[in-house]
PDB file of C-alpha atoms in Angstrom:
ATOM      1  CA  UNK A   1       0.000   0.000   0.000  1.00 59.00           C
ATOM      2  CA  UNK A   2       1.491   3.369  -0.980  1.00 63.00           C
ATOM      3  CA  UNK A   3       2.177   5.686   1.990  1.00 65.00           C
ATOM      4  CA  UNK A   4      -0.397   8.249   0.890  1.00 66.00           C
ATOM      5  CA  UNK A   5      -3.184   5.640   0.832  1.00 67.00           C
ATOM      6  CA  UNK A   6      -2.145   4.276   4.218  1.00 60.00           C
ATOM      7  CA  UNK A   7      -2.174   7.829   5.612  1.00 63.00           C
ATOM      8  CA  UNK A   8      -5.612   8.525   4.130  1.00 61.00           C
ATOM      9  CA  UNK A   9      -7.081   5.461   5.837  1.00 64.00           C
ATOM     10  CA  UNK A  10      -5.230   6.171   9.080  1.00 59.00           C
ATOM     11  CA  UNK A  11      -6.865   9.611   9.283  1.00 59.00           C
ATOM     12  CA  UNK A  12     -10.337   8.115   8.976  1.00 61.00           C
ATOM     13  CA  UNK A  13      -9.860   4.703  10.583  1.00 57.00           C
ATOM     14  CA  UNK A  14     -12.203   5.393  13.498  1.00 63.00           C
ATOM     15  CA  UNK A  15     -14.931   6.786  11.225  1.00 64.00           C
ATOM     16  CA  UNK A  16     -14.565   3.871   8.798  1.00 60.00           C
ATOM     17  CA  UNK A  17     -14.745   1.319  11.619  1.00 62.00           C
ATOM     18  CA  UNK A  18     -17.869   2.953  13.067  1.00 66.00           C
ATOM     19  CA  UNK A  19     -19.815   2.932   9.797  1.00 63.00           C
ATOM     20  CA  UNK A  20     -18.470  -0.162   8.015  1.00 68.00           C
ATOM     21  CA  UNK A  21     -16.778  -2.194  10.729  1.00 66.00           C
ATOM     22  CA  UNK A  22     -19.751  -4.402  11.599  1.00 80.00           C
ATOM     23  CA  UNK A  23     -20.798  -7.565   9.820  1.00 89.00           C
ATOM     24  CA  UNK A  24     -24.382  -6.282   9.950  1.00 88.00           C
ATOM     25  CA  UNK A  25     -23.423  -3.694   7.317  1.00 85.00           C
ATOM     26  CA  UNK A  26     -22.597  -6.471   4.827  1.00 90.00           C
ATOM     27  CA  UNK A  27     -25.012  -7.261   1.985  1.00 91.00           C
ATOM     28  CA  UNK A  28     -26.766 -10.618   2.619  1.00 94.00           C
ATOM     29  CA  UNK A  29     -25.561 -12.029  -0.714  1.00 94.00           C
ATOM     30  CA  UNK A  30     -21.956 -11.220   0.183  1.00 95.00           C
ATOM     31  CA  UNK A  31     -22.360 -12.785   3.600  1.00 96.00           C
ATOM     32  CA  UNK A  32     -23.632 -15.981   1.997  1.00 97.00           C
ATOM     33  CA  UNK A  33     -20.841 -16.028  -0.586  1.00 97.00           C
ATOM     34  CA  UNK A  34     -17.973 -15.435   1.820  1.00 98.00           C
ATOM     35  CA  UNK A  35     -19.371 -17.782   4.468  1.00 97.00           C
ATOM     36  CA  UNK A  36     -19.847 -20.623   1.989  1.00 97.00           C
ATOM     37  CA  UNK A  37     -16.383 -20.088   0.535  1.00 98.00           C
ATOM     38  CA  UNK A  38     -14.669 -20.151   3.924  1.00 98.00           C
ATOM     39  CA  UNK A  39     -16.637 -23.150   5.166  1.00 96.00           C
ATOM     40  CA  UNK A  40     -15.558 -25.232   2.173  1.00 95.00           C
ATOM     41  CA  UNK A  41     -11.847 -24.689   2.721  1.00 97.00           C
ATOM     42  CA  UNK A  42      -9.800 -26.958   4.951  1.00 95.00           C
ATOM     43  CA  UNK A  43      -6.890 -25.043   6.417  1.00 96.00           C
ATOM     44  CA  UNK A  44      -5.808 -21.594   7.556  1.00 97.00           C
ATOM     45  CA  UNK A  45      -7.112 -18.464   5.829  1.00 98.00           C
ATOM     46  CA  UNK A  46      -5.784 -14.922   5.532  1.00 98.00           C
ATOM     47  CA  UNK A  47      -8.049 -11.873   5.485  1.00 98.00           C
ATOM     48  CA  UNK A  48      -5.721  -9.664   3.450  1.00 97.00           C
ATOM     49  CA  UNK A  49      -6.458  -6.001   4.078  1.00 94.00           C
ATOM     50  CA  UNK A  50      -8.857  -6.881   6.900  1.00 94.00           C
ATOM     51  CA  UNK A  51      -9.629  -3.270   7.840  1.00 91.00           C
ATOM     52  CA  UNK A  52     -11.439  -3.109  11.214  1.00 92.00           C
ATOM     53  CA  UNK A  53     -11.696  -6.897  11.219  1.00 94.00           C
ATOM     54  CA  UNK A  54     -15.400  -7.597  10.754  1.00 94.00           C
ATOM     55  CA  UNK A  55     -14.898 -10.457   8.288  1.00 97.00           C
ATOM     56  CA  UNK A  56     -12.034 -11.985  10.275  1.00 97.00           C
ATOM     57  CA  UNK A  57     -13.982 -11.843  13.513  1.00 96.00           C
ATOM     58  CA  UNK A  58     -17.174 -13.230  11.996  1.00 97.00           C
ATOM     59  CA  UNK A  59     -15.456 -16.173  10.327  1.00 98.00           C
ATOM     60  CA  UNK A  60     -13.356 -16.930  13.407  1.00 97.00           C
ATOM     61  CA  UNK A  61     -16.522 -17.099  15.502  1.00 96.00           C
ATOM     62  CA  UNK A  62     -17.764 -19.752  13.051  1.00 96.00           C
ATOM     63  CA  UNK A  63     -14.699 -21.860  13.774  1.00 96.00           C
ATOM     64  CA  UNK A  64     -12.656 -20.864  10.727  1.00 97.00           C
ATOM     65  CA  UNK A  65      -8.891 -20.656  11.262  1.00 97.00           C
ATOM     66  CA  UNK A  66      -8.244 -17.139  10.002  1.00 98.00           C
ATOM     67  CA  UNK A  67      -5.910 -14.274  10.649  1.00 97.00           C
ATOM     68  CA  UNK A  68      -6.370 -10.629   9.658  1.00 97.00           C
ATOM     69  CA  UNK A  69      -3.587  -8.514   8.181  1.00 96.00           C
ATOM     70  CA  UNK A  70      -3.732  -4.765   7.527  1.00 94.00           C
ATOM     71  CA  UNK A  71      -1.168  -1.995   7.255  1.00 90.00           C
ATOM     72  CA  UNK A  72      -3.241   0.630   9.103  1.00 89.00           C
ATOM     73  CA  UNK A  73      -2.501   0.462  12.863  1.00 90.00           C
ATOM     74  CA  UNK A  74      -5.831   2.086  13.741  1.00 89.00           C
ATOM     75  CA  UNK A  75      -7.701  -0.747  12.035  1.00 90.00           C
ATOM     76  CA  UNK A  76      -5.683  -3.428  13.798  1.00 93.00           C
ATOM     77  CA  UNK A  77      -6.127  -1.706  17.177  1.00 92.00           C
ATOM     78  CA  UNK A  78      -9.883  -1.631  16.630  1.00 91.00           C
ATOM     79  CA  UNK A  79      -9.961  -5.258  15.470  1.00 94.00           C
ATOM     80  CA  UNK A  80      -8.017  -6.473  18.495  1.00 95.00           C
ATOM     81  CA  UNK A  81     -10.387  -4.677  20.857  1.00 92.00           C
ATOM     82  CA  UNK A  82     -13.489  -5.923  19.065  1.00 93.00           C
ATOM     83  CA  UNK A  83     -12.271  -9.505  18.622  1.00 95.00           C
ATOM     84  CA  UNK A  84      -9.705 -10.180  21.360  1.00 96.00           C
ATOM     85  CA  UNK A  85      -9.598 -13.942  20.742  1.00 95.00           C
ATOM     86  CA  UNK A  86      -8.734 -13.540  17.039  1.00 97.00           C
ATOM     87  CA  UNK A  87      -5.282 -13.143  15.483  1.00 97.00           C
ATOM     88  CA  UNK A  88      -4.524  -9.806  13.781  1.00 97.00           C
ATOM     89  CA  UNK A  89      -1.228  -8.407  12.549  1.00 96.00           C
ATOM     90  CA  UNK A  90      -0.004  -5.099  11.145  1.00 95.00           C
ATOM     91  CA  UNK A  91       1.488  -5.928   7.780  1.00 93.00           C
ATOM     92  CA  UNK A  92       1.588  -5.228   4.071  1.00 93.00           C
ATOM     93  CA  UNK A  93      -0.597  -7.522   1.968  1.00 93.00           C
ATOM     94  CA  UNK A  94       2.057  -7.179  -0.718  1.00 92.00           C
ATOM     95  CA  UNK A  95       4.568  -8.924   1.575  1.00 94.00           C
ATOM     96  CA  UNK A  96       2.664 -11.384   3.738  1.00 94.00           C
ATOM     97  CA  UNK A  97       4.575 -13.049   6.606  1.00 89.00           C
ATOM     98  CA  UNK A  98       3.302 -16.547   5.794  1.00 94.00           C
ATOM     99  CA  UNK A  99       5.714 -19.108   4.293  1.00 95.00           C
ATOM    100  CA  UNK A 100       5.091 -20.222   0.702  1.00 96.00           C
ATOM    101  CA  UNK A 101       2.345 -22.743   0.079  1.00 97.00           C
ATOM    102  CA  UNK A 102       0.861 -22.764   3.580  1.00 96.00           C
ATOM    103  CA  UNK A 103      -2.533 -21.037   3.269  1.00 98.00           C
ATOM    104  CA  UNK A 104      -5.784 -22.643   2.131  1.00 98.00           C
ATOM    105  CA  UNK A 105      -7.456 -19.389   1.158  1.00 98.00           C
ATOM    106  CA  UNK A 106      -6.988 -15.630   0.867  1.00 98.00           C
ATOM    107  CA  UNK A 107      -9.913 -13.246   1.285  1.00 98.00           C
ATOM    108  CA  UNK A 108      -9.223  -9.923  -0.422  1.00 98.00           C
ATOM    109  CA  UNK A 109     -12.554  -8.161   0.032  1.00 96.00           C
ATOM    110  CA  UNK A 110     -12.170  -4.691  -1.483  1.00 93.00           C
ATOM    111  CA  UNK A 111      -8.554  -4.601  -0.323  1.00 93.00           C
ATOM    112  CA  UNK A 112      -7.110  -4.208  -3.842  1.00 95.00           C
ATOM    113  CA  UNK A 113      -9.412  -1.404  -4.993  1.00 92.00           C
ATOM    114  CA  UNK A 114      -6.695   1.254  -4.687  1.00 90.00           C
ATOM    115  CA  UNK A 115      -4.040  -0.696  -6.590  1.00 91.00           C
ATOM    116  CA  UNK A 116      -3.221   0.843  -9.934  1.00 90.00           C
ATOM    117  CA  UNK A 117      -3.761  -1.636 -12.765  1.00 93.00           C
ATOM    118  CA  UNK A 118      -0.008  -1.944 -13.379  1.00 91.00           C
ATOM    119  CA  UNK A 119       0.623  -2.961  -9.753  1.00 90.00           C
ATOM    120  CA  UNK A 120      -2.324  -5.296  -9.264  1.00 94.00           C
ATOM    121  CA  UNK A 121      -0.540  -8.394 -10.526  1.00 94.00           C
ATOM    122  CA  UNK A 122       2.195  -8.026  -7.901  1.00 94.00           C
ATOM    123  CA  UNK A 123      -0.408  -8.389  -5.153  1.00 95.00           C
ATOM    124  CA  UNK A 124      -2.070 -11.325  -6.889  1.00 97.00           C
ATOM    125  CA  UNK A 125       1.320 -13.018  -7.208  1.00 97.00           C
ATOM    126  CA  UNK A 126       1.982 -12.524  -3.496  1.00 97.00           C
ATOM    127  CA  UNK A 127      -1.319 -14.206  -2.681  1.00 97.00           C
ATOM    128  CA  UNK A 128      -0.361 -17.044  -5.017  1.00 97.00           C
ATOM    129  CA  UNK A 129       2.959 -17.403  -3.201  1.00 97.00           C
ATOM    130  CA  UNK A 130       1.354 -18.150   0.165  1.00 97.00           C
ATOM    131  CA  UNK A 131      -1.475 -20.319  -1.175  1.00 98.00           C
ATOM    132  CA  UNK A 132      -1.063 -24.073  -1.055  1.00 97.00           C
ATOM    133  CA  UNK A 133      -1.709 -26.143  -4.223  1.00 95.00           C
ATOM    134  CA  UNK A 134      -5.375 -25.755  -5.085  1.00 94.00           C
ATOM    135  CA  UNK A 135      -5.775 -22.900  -2.591  1.00 97.00           C
ATOM    136  CA  UNK A 136      -8.437 -20.297  -3.304  1.00 98.00           C
ATOM    137  CA  UNK A 137      -8.681 -16.534  -3.567  1.00 98.00           C
ATOM    138  CA  UNK A 138     -11.955 -14.677  -3.071  1.00 98.00           C
ATOM    139  CA  UNK A 139     -11.781 -11.141  -4.365  1.00 98.00           C
ATOM    140  CA  UNK A 140     -14.372  -8.381  -3.899  1.00 97.00           C
ATOM    141  CA  UNK A 141     -14.169  -5.262  -6.076  1.00 97.00           C
ATOM    142  CA  UNK A 142     -15.973  -2.335  -7.689  1.00 95.00           C
ATOM    143  CA  UNK A 143     -17.464  -3.476 -10.990  1.00 96.00           C
ATOM    144  CA  UNK A 144     -17.563  -1.250 -14.066  1.00 95.00           C
ATOM    145  CA  UNK A 145     -17.694  -1.393 -17.877  1.00 95.00           C
ATOM    146  CA  UNK A 146     -14.017  -0.403 -18.247  1.00 96.00           C
ATOM    147  CA  UNK A 147     -10.949  -0.249 -16.043  1.00 96.00           C
ATOM    148  CA  UNK A 148     -11.082   3.293 -14.695  1.00 95.00           C
ATOM    149  CA  UNK A 149     -10.221   5.351 -11.600  1.00 93.00           C
ATOM    150  CA  UNK A 150     -12.879   7.153  -9.605  1.00 91.00           C
ATOM    151  CA  UNK A 151     -12.986   9.329  -6.507  1.00 84.00           C
ATOM    152  CA  UNK A 152     -13.581   6.940  -3.628  1.00 80.00           C
ATOM    153  CA  UNK A 153     -14.561   8.343  -0.206  1.00 67.00           C
ATOM    154  CA  UNK A 154     -11.014   7.744   1.084  1.00 71.00           C
ATOM    155  CA  UNK A 155      -8.826   8.133  -1.999  1.00 77.00           C
ATOM    156  CA  UNK A 156      -8.740   7.170  -5.668  1.00 86.00           C
ATOM    157  CA  UNK A 157      -9.999   3.643  -6.375  1.00 90.00           C
ATOM    158  CA  UNK A 158     -10.535   1.603  -9.547  1.00 94.00           C
ATOM    159  CA  UNK A 159     -13.471  -0.103 -11.190  1.00 95.00           C
ATOM    160  CA  UNK A 160     -12.881  -3.312 -13.126  1.00 97.00           C
ATOM    161  CA  UNK A 161     -14.952  -5.298 -15.611  1.00 97.00           C
ATOM    162  CA  UNK A 162     -15.054  -8.896 -14.378  1.00 97.00           C
ATOM    163  CA  UNK A 163     -13.567 -10.130 -17.664  1.00 97.00           C
ATOM    164  CA  UNK A 164     -10.540  -7.819 -17.404  1.00 97.00           C
ATOM    165  CA  UNK A 165      -9.924  -8.715 -13.775  1.00 98.00           C
ATOM    166  CA  UNK A 166     -10.257 -12.400 -14.655  1.00 98.00           C
ATOM    167  CA  UNK A 167      -7.529 -11.922 -17.255  1.00 97.00           C
ATOM    168  CA  UNK A 168      -5.243 -10.486 -14.564  1.00 97.00           C
ATOM    169  CA  UNK A 169      -5.935 -13.458 -12.327  1.00 98.00           C
ATOM    170  CA  UNK A 170      -5.197 -15.933 -15.100  1.00 97.00           C
ATOM    171  CA  UNK A 171      -1.932 -14.148 -15.859  1.00 96.00           C
ATOM    172  CA  UNK A 172      -1.003 -14.568 -12.171  1.00 96.00           C
ATOM    173  CA  UNK A 173      -1.676 -18.347 -12.424  1.00 96.00           C
ATOM    174  CA  UNK A 174      -5.227 -18.627 -11.149  1.00 98.00           C
ATOM    175  CA  UNK A 175      -8.184 -20.476 -12.623  1.00 97.00           C
ATOM    176  CA  UNK A 176     -11.552 -18.711 -12.352  1.00 98.00           C
ATOM    177  CA  UNK A 177     -14.239 -20.717 -10.538  1.00 98.00           C
ATOM    178  CA  UNK A 178     -17.104 -18.236 -10.120  1.00 97.00           C
ATOM    179  CA  UNK A 179     -17.986 -14.677 -11.056  1.00 97.00           C
ATOM    180  CA  UNK A 180     -20.639 -12.648  -9.235  1.00 96.00           C
ATOM    181  CA  UNK A 181     -21.959  -9.159  -9.956  1.00 95.00           C
ATOM    182  CA  UNK A 182     -24.612  -6.926  -8.387  1.00 93.00           C
ATOM    183  CA  UNK A 183     -25.727  -3.814 -10.229  1.00 83.00           C
ATOM    184  CA  UNK A 184     -28.866  -1.786 -10.761  1.00 75.00           C
ATOM    185  CA  UNK A 185     -30.799   0.865  -8.812  1.00 74.00           C
ATOM    186  CA  UNK A 186     -30.008   0.884  -5.110  1.00 70.00           C
ATOM    187  CA  UNK A 187     -26.740  -0.996  -5.503  1.00 69.00           C
ATOM    188  CA  UNK A 188     -23.204   0.196  -5.936  1.00 80.00           C
ATOM    189  CA  UNK A 189     -21.719  -1.792  -8.848  1.00 90.00           C
ATOM    190  CA  UNK A 190     -20.171  -4.773  -7.115  1.00 95.00           C
ATOM    191  CA  UNK A 191     -18.202  -7.769  -8.310  1.00 97.00           C
ATOM    192  CA  UNK A 192     -16.663 -10.845  -6.748  1.00 98.00           C
ATOM    193  CA  UNK A 193     -14.366 -13.461  -8.210  1.00 98.00           C
ATOM    194  CA  UNK A 194     -13.588 -16.852  -6.743  1.00 98.00           C
ATOM    195  CA  UNK A 195     -10.405 -18.396  -8.138  1.00 98.00           C
ATOM    196  CA  UNK A 196      -8.045 -21.235  -7.318  1.00 98.00           C
ATOM    197  CA  UNK A 197      -4.320 -21.555  -7.758  1.00 96.00           C
ATOM    198  CA  UNK A 198      -3.694 -23.324 -11.043  1.00 90.00           C
ATOM    199  CA  UNK A 199      -1.366 -26.213 -11.789  1.00 79.00           C
ATOM    200  CA  UNK A 200       0.794 -23.740 -13.700  1.00 71.00           C
ATOM    201  CA  UNK A 201       1.546 -21.918 -10.447  1.00 69.00           C
ATOM    202  CA  UNK A 202       2.503 -25.178  -8.739  1.00 62.00           C
ATOM    203  CA  UNK A 203       4.827 -26.024 -11.609  1.00 62.00           C
ATOM    204  CA  UNK A 204       6.430 -22.580 -11.541  1.00 61.00           C
ATOM    205  CA  UNK A 205       7.074 -22.857  -7.801  1.00 58.00           C
ATOM    206  CA  UNK A 206       8.780 -26.206  -8.242  1.00 57.00           C
ATOM    207  CA  UNK A 207      11.367 -24.818 -10.668  1.00 52.00           C
ATOM    208  CA  UNK A 208      14.834 -24.184  -9.183  1.00 52.00           C
ATOM    209  CA  UNK A 209      15.770 -20.592  -8.394  1.00 50.00           C
ATOM    210  CA  UNK A 210      18.548 -19.674 -10.832  1.00 47.00           C
ATOM    211  CA  UNK A 211      18.674 -15.970  -9.977  1.00 44.00           C
ATOM    212  CA  UNK A 212      21.825 -16.281  -7.889  1.00 43.00           C
ATOM    213  CA  UNK A 213      23.561 -18.290 -10.589  1.00 40.00           C
ATOM    214  CA  UNK A 214      22.627 -15.744 -13.200  1.00 43.00           C
ATOM    215  CA  UNK A 215      23.838 -12.855 -11.036  1.00 41.00           C
ATOM    216  CA  UNK A 216      27.304 -14.379 -10.751  1.00 40.00           C
ATOM    217  CA  UNK A 217      27.806 -14.801 -14.480  1.00 42.00           C
TER     218      UNK A 217
END
């Protein structure tokens, strides 16, 4: 997360947590989607960019092994107070502390909306690094007809057509499982993609690292 985005969220962390930091503010369809996704997975999950921790806390209360990670200290402080039995850590979702291939699923619910298109694949690749073979990513995002920036309440965010975002996921070695959208009067244009780590990613991880050899030539 760029420093200016982190600072923008830090200034409004308390306000954000008050208005959006409860699971009761979640759309029922999203609650059903995320709950079903998490319940199907067998293993630890990461809530990447967990914000004030509402998803992490809710899923943990259901018995899911999950840990929340966010770079904004105010969010993590709030999450630890609200859900004292749940694991939260201050950290960059672009450099997760988990070892490679150890996580069953990554929830990235609106946590990549501020990534510029050219930097999005780096984050997707980091999620792929920590996912185990066949691990899944569930991504929530602002849907739109074209990839474009817009003035979000905190700072500039991006809308994505599901097809274009799916292409980014495939390029980062994911296979698309499901696509969901919600548009129309009374709804902000919303999208969600469920994807799993492809066999291509597993094969790429198994290749020997030749970078050090190349650097000595």
